[in-house]
PDB file of C-alpha atoms in Angstrom:
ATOM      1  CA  UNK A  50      21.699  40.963  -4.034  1.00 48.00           C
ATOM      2  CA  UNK A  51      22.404  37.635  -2.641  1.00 47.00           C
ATOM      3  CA  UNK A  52      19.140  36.342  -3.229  1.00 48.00           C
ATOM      4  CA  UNK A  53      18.967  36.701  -6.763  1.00 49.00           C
ATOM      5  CA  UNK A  54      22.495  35.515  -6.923  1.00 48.00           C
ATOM      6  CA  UNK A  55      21.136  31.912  -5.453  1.00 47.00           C
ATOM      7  CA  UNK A  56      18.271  32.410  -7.395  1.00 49.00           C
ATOM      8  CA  UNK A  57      20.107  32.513 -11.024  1.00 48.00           C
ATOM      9  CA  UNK A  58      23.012  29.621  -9.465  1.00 55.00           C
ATOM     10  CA  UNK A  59      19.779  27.018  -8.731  1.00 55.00           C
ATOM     11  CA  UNK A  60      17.574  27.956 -12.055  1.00 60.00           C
ATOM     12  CA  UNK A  61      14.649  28.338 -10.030  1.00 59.00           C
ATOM     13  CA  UNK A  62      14.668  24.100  -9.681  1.00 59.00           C
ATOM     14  CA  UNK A  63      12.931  22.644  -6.355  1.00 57.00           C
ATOM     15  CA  UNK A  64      15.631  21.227  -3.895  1.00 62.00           C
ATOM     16  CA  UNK A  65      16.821  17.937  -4.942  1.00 73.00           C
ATOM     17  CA  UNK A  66      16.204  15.633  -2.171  1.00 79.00           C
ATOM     18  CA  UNK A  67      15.060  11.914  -1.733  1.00 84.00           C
ATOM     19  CA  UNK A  68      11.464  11.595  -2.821  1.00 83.00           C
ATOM     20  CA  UNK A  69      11.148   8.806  -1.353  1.00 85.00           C
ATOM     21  CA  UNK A  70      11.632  10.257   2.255  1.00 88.00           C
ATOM     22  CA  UNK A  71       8.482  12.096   1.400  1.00 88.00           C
ATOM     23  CA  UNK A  72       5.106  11.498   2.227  1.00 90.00           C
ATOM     24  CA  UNK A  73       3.596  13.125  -0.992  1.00 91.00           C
ATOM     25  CA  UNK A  74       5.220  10.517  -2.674  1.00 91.00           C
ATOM     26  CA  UNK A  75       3.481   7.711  -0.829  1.00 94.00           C
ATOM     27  CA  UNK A  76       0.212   9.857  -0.940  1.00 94.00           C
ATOM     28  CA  UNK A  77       0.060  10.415  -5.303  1.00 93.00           C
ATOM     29  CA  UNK A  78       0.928   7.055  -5.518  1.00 93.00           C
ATOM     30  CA  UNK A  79      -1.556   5.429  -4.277  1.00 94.00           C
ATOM     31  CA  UNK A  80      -4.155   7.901  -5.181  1.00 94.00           C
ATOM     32  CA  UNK A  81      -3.180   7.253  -8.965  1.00 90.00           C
ATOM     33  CA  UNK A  82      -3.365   3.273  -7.978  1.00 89.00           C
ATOM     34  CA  UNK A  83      -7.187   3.890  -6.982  1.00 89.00           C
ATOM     35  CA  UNK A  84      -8.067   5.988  -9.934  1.00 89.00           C
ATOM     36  CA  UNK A  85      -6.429   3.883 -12.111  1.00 85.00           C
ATOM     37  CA  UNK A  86      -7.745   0.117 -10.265  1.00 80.00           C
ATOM     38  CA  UNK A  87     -11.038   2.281 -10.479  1.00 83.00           C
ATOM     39  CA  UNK A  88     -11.363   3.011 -14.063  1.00 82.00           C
ATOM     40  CA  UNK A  89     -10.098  -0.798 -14.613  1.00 77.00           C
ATOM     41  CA  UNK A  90     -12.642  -2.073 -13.096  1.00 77.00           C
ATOM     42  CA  UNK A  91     -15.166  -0.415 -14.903  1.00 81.00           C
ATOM     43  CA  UNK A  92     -14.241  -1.288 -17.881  1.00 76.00           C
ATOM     44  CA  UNK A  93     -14.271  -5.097 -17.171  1.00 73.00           C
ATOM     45  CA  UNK A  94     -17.190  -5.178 -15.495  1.00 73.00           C
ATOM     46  CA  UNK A  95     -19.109  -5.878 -17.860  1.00 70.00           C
ATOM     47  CA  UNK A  96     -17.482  -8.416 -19.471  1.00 65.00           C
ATOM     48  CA  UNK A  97     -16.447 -12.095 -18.746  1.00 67.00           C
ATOM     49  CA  UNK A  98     -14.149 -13.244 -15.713  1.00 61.00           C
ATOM     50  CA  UNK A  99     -12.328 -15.227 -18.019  1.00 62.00           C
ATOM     51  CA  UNK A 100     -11.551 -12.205 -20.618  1.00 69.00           C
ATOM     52  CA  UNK A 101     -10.471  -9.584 -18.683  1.00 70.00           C
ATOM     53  CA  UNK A 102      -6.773  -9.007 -20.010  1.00 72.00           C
ATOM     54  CA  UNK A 103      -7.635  -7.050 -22.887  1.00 73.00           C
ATOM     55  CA  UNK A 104     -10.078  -4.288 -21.404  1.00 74.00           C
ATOM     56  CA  UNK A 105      -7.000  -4.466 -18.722  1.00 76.00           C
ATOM     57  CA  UNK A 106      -4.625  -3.721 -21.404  1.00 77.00           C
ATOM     58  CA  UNK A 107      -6.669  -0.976 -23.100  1.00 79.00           C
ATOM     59  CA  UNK A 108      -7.027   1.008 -19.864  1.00 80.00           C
ATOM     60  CA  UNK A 109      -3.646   0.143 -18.768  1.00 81.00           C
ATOM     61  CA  UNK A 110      -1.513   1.629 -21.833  1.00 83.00           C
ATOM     62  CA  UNK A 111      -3.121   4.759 -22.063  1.00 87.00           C
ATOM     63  CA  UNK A 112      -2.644   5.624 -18.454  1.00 87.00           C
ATOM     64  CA  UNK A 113       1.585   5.231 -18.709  1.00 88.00           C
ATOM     65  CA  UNK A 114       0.995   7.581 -21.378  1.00 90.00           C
ATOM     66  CA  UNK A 115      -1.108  10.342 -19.243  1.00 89.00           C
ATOM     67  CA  UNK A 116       0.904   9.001 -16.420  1.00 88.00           C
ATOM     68  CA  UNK A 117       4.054  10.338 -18.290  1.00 90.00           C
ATOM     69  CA  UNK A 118       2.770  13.492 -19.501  1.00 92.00           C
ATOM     70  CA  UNK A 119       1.556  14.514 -16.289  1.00 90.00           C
ATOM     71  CA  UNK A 120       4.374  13.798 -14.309  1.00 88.00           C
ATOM     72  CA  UNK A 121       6.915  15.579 -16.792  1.00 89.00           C
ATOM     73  CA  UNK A 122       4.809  18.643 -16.141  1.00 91.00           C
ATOM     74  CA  UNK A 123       4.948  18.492 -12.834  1.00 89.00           C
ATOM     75  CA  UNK A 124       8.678  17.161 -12.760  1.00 87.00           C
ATOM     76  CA  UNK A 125       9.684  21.534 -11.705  1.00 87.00           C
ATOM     77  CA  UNK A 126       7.031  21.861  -9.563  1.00 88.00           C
ATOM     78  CA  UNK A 127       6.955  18.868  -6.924  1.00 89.00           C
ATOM     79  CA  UNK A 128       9.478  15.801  -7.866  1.00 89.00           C
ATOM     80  CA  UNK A 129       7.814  13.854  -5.293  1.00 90.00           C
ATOM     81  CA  UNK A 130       4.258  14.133  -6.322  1.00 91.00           C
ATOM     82  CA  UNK A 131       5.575  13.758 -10.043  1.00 91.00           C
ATOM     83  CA  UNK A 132       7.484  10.036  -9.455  1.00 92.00           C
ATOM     84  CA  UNK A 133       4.208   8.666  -7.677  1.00 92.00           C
ATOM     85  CA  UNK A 134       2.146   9.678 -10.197  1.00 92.00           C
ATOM     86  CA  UNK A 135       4.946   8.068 -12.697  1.00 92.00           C
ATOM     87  CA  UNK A 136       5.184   4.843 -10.926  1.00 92.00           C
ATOM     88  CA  UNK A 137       1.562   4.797  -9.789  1.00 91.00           C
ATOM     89  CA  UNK A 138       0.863   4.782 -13.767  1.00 90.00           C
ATOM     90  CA  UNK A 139       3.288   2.307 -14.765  1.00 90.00           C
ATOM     91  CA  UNK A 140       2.537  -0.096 -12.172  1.00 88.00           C
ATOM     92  CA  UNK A 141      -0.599  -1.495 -13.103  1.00 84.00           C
ATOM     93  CA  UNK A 142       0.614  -2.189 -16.718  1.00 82.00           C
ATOM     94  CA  UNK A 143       3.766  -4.147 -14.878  1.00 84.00           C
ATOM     95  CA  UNK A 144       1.275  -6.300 -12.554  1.00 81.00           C
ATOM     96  CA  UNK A 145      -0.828  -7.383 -15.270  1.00 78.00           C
ATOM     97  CA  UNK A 146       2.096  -8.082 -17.790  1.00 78.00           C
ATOM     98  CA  UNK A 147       3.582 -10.348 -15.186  1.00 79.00           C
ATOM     99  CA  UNK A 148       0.334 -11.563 -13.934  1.00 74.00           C
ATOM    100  CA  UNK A 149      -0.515 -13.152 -17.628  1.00 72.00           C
ATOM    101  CA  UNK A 150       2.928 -14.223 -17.750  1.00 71.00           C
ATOM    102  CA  UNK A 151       4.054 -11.524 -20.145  1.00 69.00           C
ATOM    103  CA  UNK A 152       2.015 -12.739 -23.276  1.00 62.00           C
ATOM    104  CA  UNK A 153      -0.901 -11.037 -22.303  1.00 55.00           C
ATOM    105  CA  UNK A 154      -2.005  -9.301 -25.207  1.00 55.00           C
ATOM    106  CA  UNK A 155      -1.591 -12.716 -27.494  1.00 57.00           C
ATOM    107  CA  UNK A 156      -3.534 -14.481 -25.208  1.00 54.00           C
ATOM    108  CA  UNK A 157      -7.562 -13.887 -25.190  1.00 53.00           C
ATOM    109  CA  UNK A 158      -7.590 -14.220 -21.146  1.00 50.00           C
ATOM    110  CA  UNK A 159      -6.934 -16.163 -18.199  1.00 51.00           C
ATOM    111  CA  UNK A 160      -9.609 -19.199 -18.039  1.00 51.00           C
ATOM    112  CA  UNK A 161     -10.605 -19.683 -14.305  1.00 49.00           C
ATOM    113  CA  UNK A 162     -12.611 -22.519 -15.061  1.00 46.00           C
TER     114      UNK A 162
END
């Protein structure tokens, strides 16, 4: 009787606990990073050094979006799995934005030469 009694008190939610302290965090996170670096990269390989923001861009926006989806449906499941794979889909977006100095998507590229 006192099982079900915790059971209806909690909602059936995993523990809330620091997800950071977890190594499936550090684990989802980086395995999104790869996958996502991955895909990036074979996108632009094609094209120019110079003009690489773009394809960047096109890759990067769509994975926050999956990113988001896909850790909201997780969110009840694992919390720690579902904030790497939220950051690890944000973050490439945020290193590129800074990286062009934030006007990325006005600009046609960084020129190396």
């Amino acid at each position: 009787m006192e099982e079900n009694n915790n059971i209806n008190k909690s909602g059936g939610q995993p523990e809330k606990g620091n997800p950071f302290k977890n190594w499936l965090f550090y684990v989802s996170y980086l395995i999104t990073l790869v996958v996502l670096t991955a895909i990036t990269l074979l996108f632009t390989a094609g094209t120019d050094l110079s003009y690489w923001v773009i394809p960047a861009f096109m890759v990067s926006i769509p994975s926050i979006i999956v990113g988001i989806v896909i850790g909201f449906v997780m969110w009840n499941k694992n919390r720690s799995v579902a904030l790497g794979i939220l950051l690890g889909s944000i973050t490439p977006f945020i290193i590129i934005f800074v990286g062009t100095g934030g006007c990325g998507l006005f600009n046609k590229g960084i020129h190396l030469g």
